[in-house]
Each structure stands twice: as structure tokens, then as C-alpha cells.
XYZ file of C-alpha atoms in Angstrom:
363
model
C -7.131 -50.943 -19.404
C -8.506 -49.150 -16.337
C -6.629 -49.956 -13.082
C -8.638 -51.544 -10.278
C -8.445 -48.521 -7.950
C -9.979 -46.233 -10.611
C -12.802 -48.673 -11.248
C -13.537 -49.282 -7.581
C -13.705 -45.575 -6.805
C -15.975 -44.885 -9.798
C -18.398 -47.698 -8.899
C -18.520 -46.727 -5.221
C -19.296 -43.100 -6.062
C -21.940 -44.137 -8.596
C -23.611 -46.200 -5.876
C -24.301 -42.904 -4.094
C -26.356 -41.536 -7.009
C -29.841 -40.477 -5.952
C -29.135 -41.096 -2.265
C -28.918 -38.294 0.318
C -25.326 -38.736 1.439
C -25.003 -35.722 3.719
C -27.773 -35.743 6.260
C -27.191 -34.152 9.637
C -23.729 -32.941 8.702
C -23.052 -29.252 9.123
C -20.408 -28.324 6.560
C -19.680 -24.642 7.044
C -17.294 -21.926 5.993
C -16.924 -18.158 6.310
C -16.638 -15.735 3.400
C -15.755 -12.023 3.355
C -18.358 -10.311 1.131
C -18.009 -6.717 -0.165
C -20.046 -4.101 1.729
C -21.840 -6.549 4.080
C -18.671 -8.106 5.543
C -18.317 -11.681 6.807
C -21.086 -14.186 6.092
C -21.382 -17.708 7.477
C -22.264 -20.294 4.804
C -23.350 -23.850 5.620
C -24.629 -26.947 3.802
C -26.917 -29.400 5.553
C -28.012 -31.814 2.808
C -26.703 -33.059 -0.540
C -27.839 -35.673 -3.058
C -25.946 -36.662 -6.185
C -27.789 -36.863 -9.493
C -24.912 -38.238 -11.568
C -21.228 -38.963 -11.030
C -18.635 -39.974 -13.587
C -14.898 -40.566 -13.241
C -14.036 -39.176 -16.674
C -10.263 -39.466 -16.570
C -8.286 -41.615 -14.144
C -4.862 -43.199 -14.265
C -2.579 -45.004 -11.839
C 1.106 -45.751 -11.514
C 3.119 -47.912 -9.123
C 6.666 -47.778 -7.790
C 8.968 -50.751 -7.231
C 8.111 -50.476 -3.522
C 4.404 -51.083 -4.203
C 3.237 -47.505 -3.617
C 0.422 -46.444 -5.938
C -0.442 -42.971 -7.173
C -3.999 -42.669 -8.489
C -4.635 -39.464 -10.416
C -8.285 -38.469 -10.839
C -7.934 -35.862 -13.577
C -11.670 -35.225 -13.886
C -14.525 -36.239 -11.605
C -17.792 -34.888 -13.045
C -20.459 -34.508 -10.378
C -24.051 -33.294 -10.834
C -25.955 -32.350 -7.697
C -29.738 -32.522 -7.701
C -30.175 -31.327 -4.109
C -27.901 -29.021 -2.180
C -29.481 -27.319 0.857
C -27.634 -24.180 1.853
C -28.006 -21.085 3.983
C -25.978 -18.035 4.870
C -26.216 -15.278 7.438
C -24.442 -11.943 7.869
C -22.300 -11.724 10.961
C -23.269 -8.112 11.760
C -26.278 -5.843 11.519
C -28.612 -5.903 9.574
C -27.994 -9.673 9.655
C -29.002 -10.393 6.075
C -29.690 -14.096 5.549
C -31.022 -16.456 2.907
C -31.451 -20.141 2.226
C -32.411 -22.456 -0.626
C -32.022 -25.804 -2.385
C -29.547 -25.556 -5.235
C -28.681 -27.745 -8.218
C -25.194 -27.764 -9.675
C -22.802 -29.237 -12.209
C -19.258 -29.541 -10.922
C -15.942 -31.131 -11.786
C -13.033 -31.922 -9.500
C -9.519 -33.299 -9.724
C -7.417 -34.891 -7.001
C -4.648 -37.383 -6.349
C -4.653 -40.460 -4.112
C -1.559 -42.064 -2.612
C -1.893 -45.733 -1.586
C 0.694 -47.854 0.209
C -0.545 -51.449 0.147
C 2.261 -52.751 2.355
C 1.534 -50.409 5.263
C -2.202 -50.239 4.419
C -2.169 -46.446 4.394
C -3.740 -44.024 1.924
C -4.377 -40.307 1.617
C -6.094 -37.895 -0.733
C -4.180 -34.852 -1.967
C -4.749 -31.670 -3.950
C -8.557 -31.688 -4.188
C -9.431 -28.928 -6.684
C -12.827 -27.620 -7.785
C -12.425 -26.915 -11.505
C -16.042 -26.154 -12.407
C -19.129 -24.988 -10.521
C -22.285 -24.096 -12.462
C -25.035 -23.555 -9.924
C -28.684 -22.545 -9.728
C -29.080 -21.345 -6.149
C -32.852 -21.418 -5.697
C -32.707 -18.565 -3.160
C -35.892 -18.124 -1.073
C -35.564 -14.721 0.612
C -33.308 -12.193 -1.160
C -32.845 -13.520 -4.674
C -31.118 -10.475 -6.151
C -28.883 -9.842 -3.126
C -27.845 -13.476 -3.010
C -26.985 -13.443 -6.731
C -24.800 -10.376 -6.262
C -23.028 -11.913 -3.269
C -22.412 -15.151 -5.154
C -21.145 -13.323 -8.222
C -18.695 -11.192 -6.271
C -17.504 -13.816 -3.763
C -18.314 -17.304 -5.143
C -19.399 -17.955 -1.567
C -20.616 -21.490 -2.370
C -17.264 -22.650 -3.781
C -15.448 -23.451 -0.510
C -18.540 -25.091 1.011
C -19.170 -27.298 -2.031
C -15.478 -28.213 -2.185
C -15.568 -29.210 1.461
C -18.628 -31.431 1.219
C -17.454 -33.193 -1.963
C -14.064 -33.806 -0.375
C -15.866 -35.288 2.633
C -17.834 -37.633 0.368
C -14.760 -38.632 -1.669
C -12.741 -39.389 1.470
C -15.573 -41.460 2.924
C -15.857 -43.450 -0.319
C -12.100 -43.982 -0.494
C -11.936 -45.130 3.142
C -14.765 -47.635 2.600
C -13.242 -49.110 -0.563
C -9.674 -49.320 0.727
C -10.816 -50.642 4.116
C -12.366 -53.649 2.392
C -9.284 -54.236 0.227
C -6.953 -54.023 3.240
C -9.143 -56.456 5.162
C -9.917 -59.033 2.479
C -7.182 -58.593 -0.145
C -7.790 -60.710 -3.253
C -10.600 -62.543 -1.429
C -12.776 -59.423 -1.775
C -13.067 -60.135 -5.496
C -14.160 -63.791 -5.381
C -16.844 -63.732 -2.688
C -20.003 -64.927 -4.401
C -18.194 -66.487 -7.375
C -19.546 -69.964 -6.576
C -23.058 -69.061 -7.656
C -21.755 -68.672 -11.226
C -20.153 -72.135 -11.293
C -23.539 -73.664 -12.131
C -23.459 -71.706 -15.398
C -20.150 -73.266 -16.493
C -19.969 -76.606 -18.283
C -17.231 -78.277 -16.236
C -15.984 -81.601 -17.592
C -12.869 -83.716 -17.926
C -11.976 -86.142 -20.705
C -8.949 -88.257 -21.644
C -8.667 -87.314 -25.324
C -5.735 -89.720 -25.539
C -5.538 -92.911 -23.431
C -3.265 -92.664 -20.393
C -0.834 -95.529 -20.035
C -0.457 -96.875 -16.479
C 1.856 -99.699 -15.393
C 0.030 -102.349 -13.358
C 1.990 -105.045 -11.452
C 1.863 -108.482 -13.144
C -0.474 -107.220 -15.910
C 1.912 -104.662 -17.367
C 0.989 -101.438 -19.186
C -2.708 -100.713 -19.783
C -4.365 -97.763 -21.531
C -7.041 -96.027 -19.453
C -9.758 -93.572 -20.430
C -11.859 -91.560 -17.948
C -14.708 -89.281 -19.062
C -16.988 -87.311 -16.763
C -20.744 -87.663 -17.142
C -21.813 -85.269 -14.388
C -20.105 -82.728 -12.126
C -21.834 -81.140 -9.153
C -20.091 -77.788 -8.477
C -19.161 -76.675 -4.956
C -21.363 -74.463 -2.820
C -18.746 -73.554 -0.206
C -15.136 -72.442 -0.193
C -12.507 -70.895 2.046
C -10.427 -67.920 0.935
C -7.228 -67.004 2.777
C -5.637 -63.604 2.205
C -1.905 -64.072 1.560
C -0.491 -60.628 0.799
C 0.734 -58.258 -1.884
C 3.835 -58.396 -4.097
C 3.862 -54.838 -5.461
C 1.398 -55.261 -8.341
C -0.860 -58.182 -7.409
C -2.952 -59.295 -4.454
C -2.524 -62.972 -3.528
C -4.998 -65.398 -1.990
C -5.376 -69.129 -1.420
C -8.853 -70.377 -2.357
C -9.257 -73.809 -0.787
C -11.786 -76.412 0.349
C -13.747 -76.453 -2.923
C -15.722 -79.751 -2.784
C -16.918 -81.251 -6.099
C -18.941 -84.395 -6.709
C -18.507 -86.152 -10.049
C -19.712 -89.221 -11.928
C -17.655 -90.699 -14.745
C -17.148 -93.577 -17.180
C -13.916 -95.550 -17.095
C -12.378 -98.061 -19.449
C -9.040 -99.836 -19.860
C -7.391 -101.971 -22.513
C -4.085 -103.851 -22.490
C -2.367 -103.625 -25.848
C -2.625 -106.766 -27.986
C -4.860 -108.513 -25.438
C -8.442 -109.635 -25.811
C -8.655 -110.611 -22.148
C -7.368 -107.594 -20.219
C -10.055 -105.015 -20.929
C -13.031 -103.686 -18.990
C -15.248 -100.617 -18.511
C -17.774 -99.296 -16.053
C -19.030 -96.384 -13.979
C -17.506 -94.528 -11.070
C -17.946 -91.565 -8.788
C -15.573 -89.371 -6.843
C -15.528 -86.719 -4.173
C -12.999 -84.039 -5.088
C -11.554 -81.277 -2.913
C -9.785 -78.632 -4.992
C -8.004 -75.366 -4.353
C -6.310 -72.544 -6.262
C -3.696 -69.864 -5.794
C -5.173 -66.542 -6.953
C -3.253 -63.461 -8.150
C -5.364 -60.329 -8.814
C -3.408 -57.819 -10.914
C -4.229 -54.326 -9.628
C -2.966 -52.411 -12.653
C -4.308 -54.815 -15.306
C -7.295 -56.816 -13.977
C -7.542 -58.900 -17.175
C -4.145 -60.427 -16.345
C -5.488 -61.968 -13.135
C -4.129 -65.523 -12.807
C -5.071 -68.700 -10.969
C -3.001 -71.816 -10.421
C -5.056 -74.907 -9.554
C -3.506 -77.126 -6.896
C -3.547 -80.895 -7.370
C -6.935 -82.020 -6.007
C -7.555 -84.814 -3.518
C -10.001 -87.537 -4.533
C -12.095 -90.218 -2.869
C -12.964 -92.644 -5.681
C -15.703 -95.280 -5.856
C -15.942 -97.713 -8.787
C -18.734 -100.124 -9.673
C -18.561 -103.841 -8.919
C -17.370 -104.708 -12.423
C -13.948 -103.189 -11.747
C -10.815 -104.948 -10.557
C -9.196 -103.841 -7.316
C -6.132 -102.450 -9.065
C -8.355 -100.059 -11.042
C -8.680 -97.875 -7.948
C -4.944 -97.237 -8.038
C -4.916 -96.743 -11.799
C -7.861 -94.326 -11.883
C -6.374 -92.555 -8.857
C -3.283 -91.809 -10.937
C -5.169 -90.758 -14.058
C -7.898 -88.542 -12.651
C -6.076 -85.861 -10.551
C -4.211 -84.259 -13.486
C -7.383 -84.453 -15.590
C -9.443 -82.689 -12.934
C -6.673 -80.157 -12.374
C -6.548 -79.328 -16.083
C -10.336 -78.974 -16.240
C -10.450 -76.632 -13.258
C -7.511 -74.647 -14.600
C -9.180 -74.261 -17.996
C -12.774 -73.592 -16.951
C -12.332 -72.353 -13.391
C -9.604 -69.917 -14.376
C -11.782 -68.311 -17.027
C -14.691 -68.224 -14.587
C -12.737 -66.496 -11.806
C -11.169 -63.967 -14.184
C -14.625 -63.169 -15.592
C -16.171 -62.943 -12.129
C -13.467 -60.573 -10.871
C -14.022 -58.287 -13.875
C -17.778 -58.344 -13.209
C -17.260 -57.879 -9.466
C -15.252 -54.691 -9.971
C -18.023 -53.181 -12.088
C -20.945 -54.338 -9.935
C -21.951 -52.279 -6.873
C -23.657 -55.341 -5.362
C -20.315 -57.126 -5.191
C -19.332 -57.538 -1.499
C -16.420 -55.096 -1.570
C -18.525 -52.078 -2.617
C -21.241 -51.142 -0.168
C -23.828 -48.317 -0.233
C -22.575 -45.213 1.491
C -24.434 -44.469 4.753
C -25.196 -40.927 5.794
C -22.215 -39.231 7.319
C -22.404 -38.556 11.048
C -19.653 -36.055 11.693
C -19.411 -32.344 11.096
C -16.770 -30.403 9.193
C -15.934 -26.762 8.776
C -13.621 -24.950 6.423
């Protein structure tokens, strides 16, 4: 199973495909070329054609510090604007728009408790490039062959992009915690068949009457359209959140029967307003092991005129555990599924398109 950090980084980088992600940035370096001496190399524009996190793994210490090892990041560039100029006479220069296939490896250290992260050991392992030189094609090829003058510049710009992506992703996780993964989950509740049913009658003791068996079966549940999510923290492997203020509306059938009595029995319709909540644990290393624990809901019950007054108390005892079980069963599966989908979906709130960078860098 792929750890969350690997998946988030892959999706965020893939979101940059086809988009110019280095606009007015001047990424530059200086290279010592045989015969002609120092040349200044700069990149002013880059667009990614395809990106793939081929091999990624993560580990965690007892203190909650993560090491994410990107063993291979394959990156194809469809546009890479470059230029170089000789520092001395005769001031040879050239420019062009290159395409390239590259692969990188690097390591990320993440401390969730202090909300700090860094990227280490960025290495360019492959660079296959078509330069597209415009002025001195043969000279430029010779310079590239003898100096690999594009290598440090490409390394610098890809590192800039990777750091920007990492900062965006981790910034959202630090800010929202587990809540980042459930924003928007309510829209999928309408696709889930929520219900609650007493498969076996529930026995409730009623003053004077004695024990009666009660059944309650839902006929309609209107799912919530609002919720509140409170970030709680991190325990070393999981992010915690309290999802609360989930208002449901339900209609149901009720019935009761006193054993061995032909008099004490009745049935009818009812409705209830339910406010539910859950405790959410998102497992960072193994997302499929994400857990929810539904809290006992509060109910405001209305029964039809055919009911006796004591039925309010009886139904009030029977329904909360039924609703809790239903939400645990169906809601838990829904949230776990939504979190999995959220991690893989670049439209999910925690992964945003990368804007053009606005700062300059030099090697």
C-alpha cells in the first residue's frame, strides 16, 4: 500500500502536467567550458509533459518523524526555454526551446509534531535532451557534450518545482490535518443507501405496563448538507479529527407488542431530527486502515397521534444505538472510500493547481 505522502506528492506533481510552471523565473548557473571559458546558462520557461513517481516509500519513527524516499521521479519536459552566453570575447551565445526526458531521486524529512519538512539529496539520474538550438547548432552540441551545461540548470529548476509542490501539499496538511481529506464528502452521502432496522425486537421496560418489544424501521433518510470538522492532532501514525454537527432528517415506522397480551400493542409513523458526529483517524502509512468512531447521536423525535405518551421515551431509548450502528456501518465505509478517492483526485481541496513561481534562483 502506498503511503499518503507518496500519493499526495505524485498527484500534486501530475496536476502540473501541461501547465507552464516556471514563468518569469530566471534560473541560472555558470559553467566552465573548454576553450571558450565560462558561460552563463539560464532557463526562463518550463512545461511538464508527463510526470510519474515510479518508486516511493516511507518510514516513520516512534517520535512521529517520517522519511519519504523518492527513488525515481520520471519527468518529461515538453518545453524548456534556455539560453547561454560566453563571458568573454567573442561572446558566443545561443538559445532554444528544448524537450527532455529526466529522472530524479530525493529524500523528504517530515516532522508532523513540529510541522517542519525539508527535501534532501536531490539527484539528477537521467537527462536525455533535444536542445533545439537556434544560432550555433554544432557549437552548442559540442559544448553540451563536453560540459553537460544544461544539467545544473535543469536540476535547479526541477528542485524548485518539487519544493514548491511539497510546500503546498504539506502546508494544507499542517493547516487542516485529517479534515483536509473529508471536505466535500457530504456530496457523496446521497449515493449511499442509509437505513436503520431492528432485525430483532428491542425489549424496553415501561412503568406499570412492564416489558414491551419495540421495532423501529426507517422509511426515508435525508442526508446532511453541512458539517463541522475540528482538527485534533497527530499520534505518530494517524491524523485525528472530530467531525460534528451532521444533521439528518428521518422518517420511520414504529411498532410495539407486550408479550402474551392482545391489548398492549400498537404501530404508527414517526420522524426525527438527528445530529451525529464521528471521531476520524486517517492512517498516514496505510490509508485503507482509516477508522471512524460514530458518537451517540442526539434526536428530536415526533410520533403520530396514534402513539401513547410513553412511546416517546421508549423510541428514544431504541433509536440512538440503531442510528449509531447505521452511521458506523455505512458512514464509515463512505468516509474511508472518500478519503481514498480524495488522495487520488487533484480536484480534492488539499491538492491545488500550482501557480507560476514568482521568485528567482541561481546555482
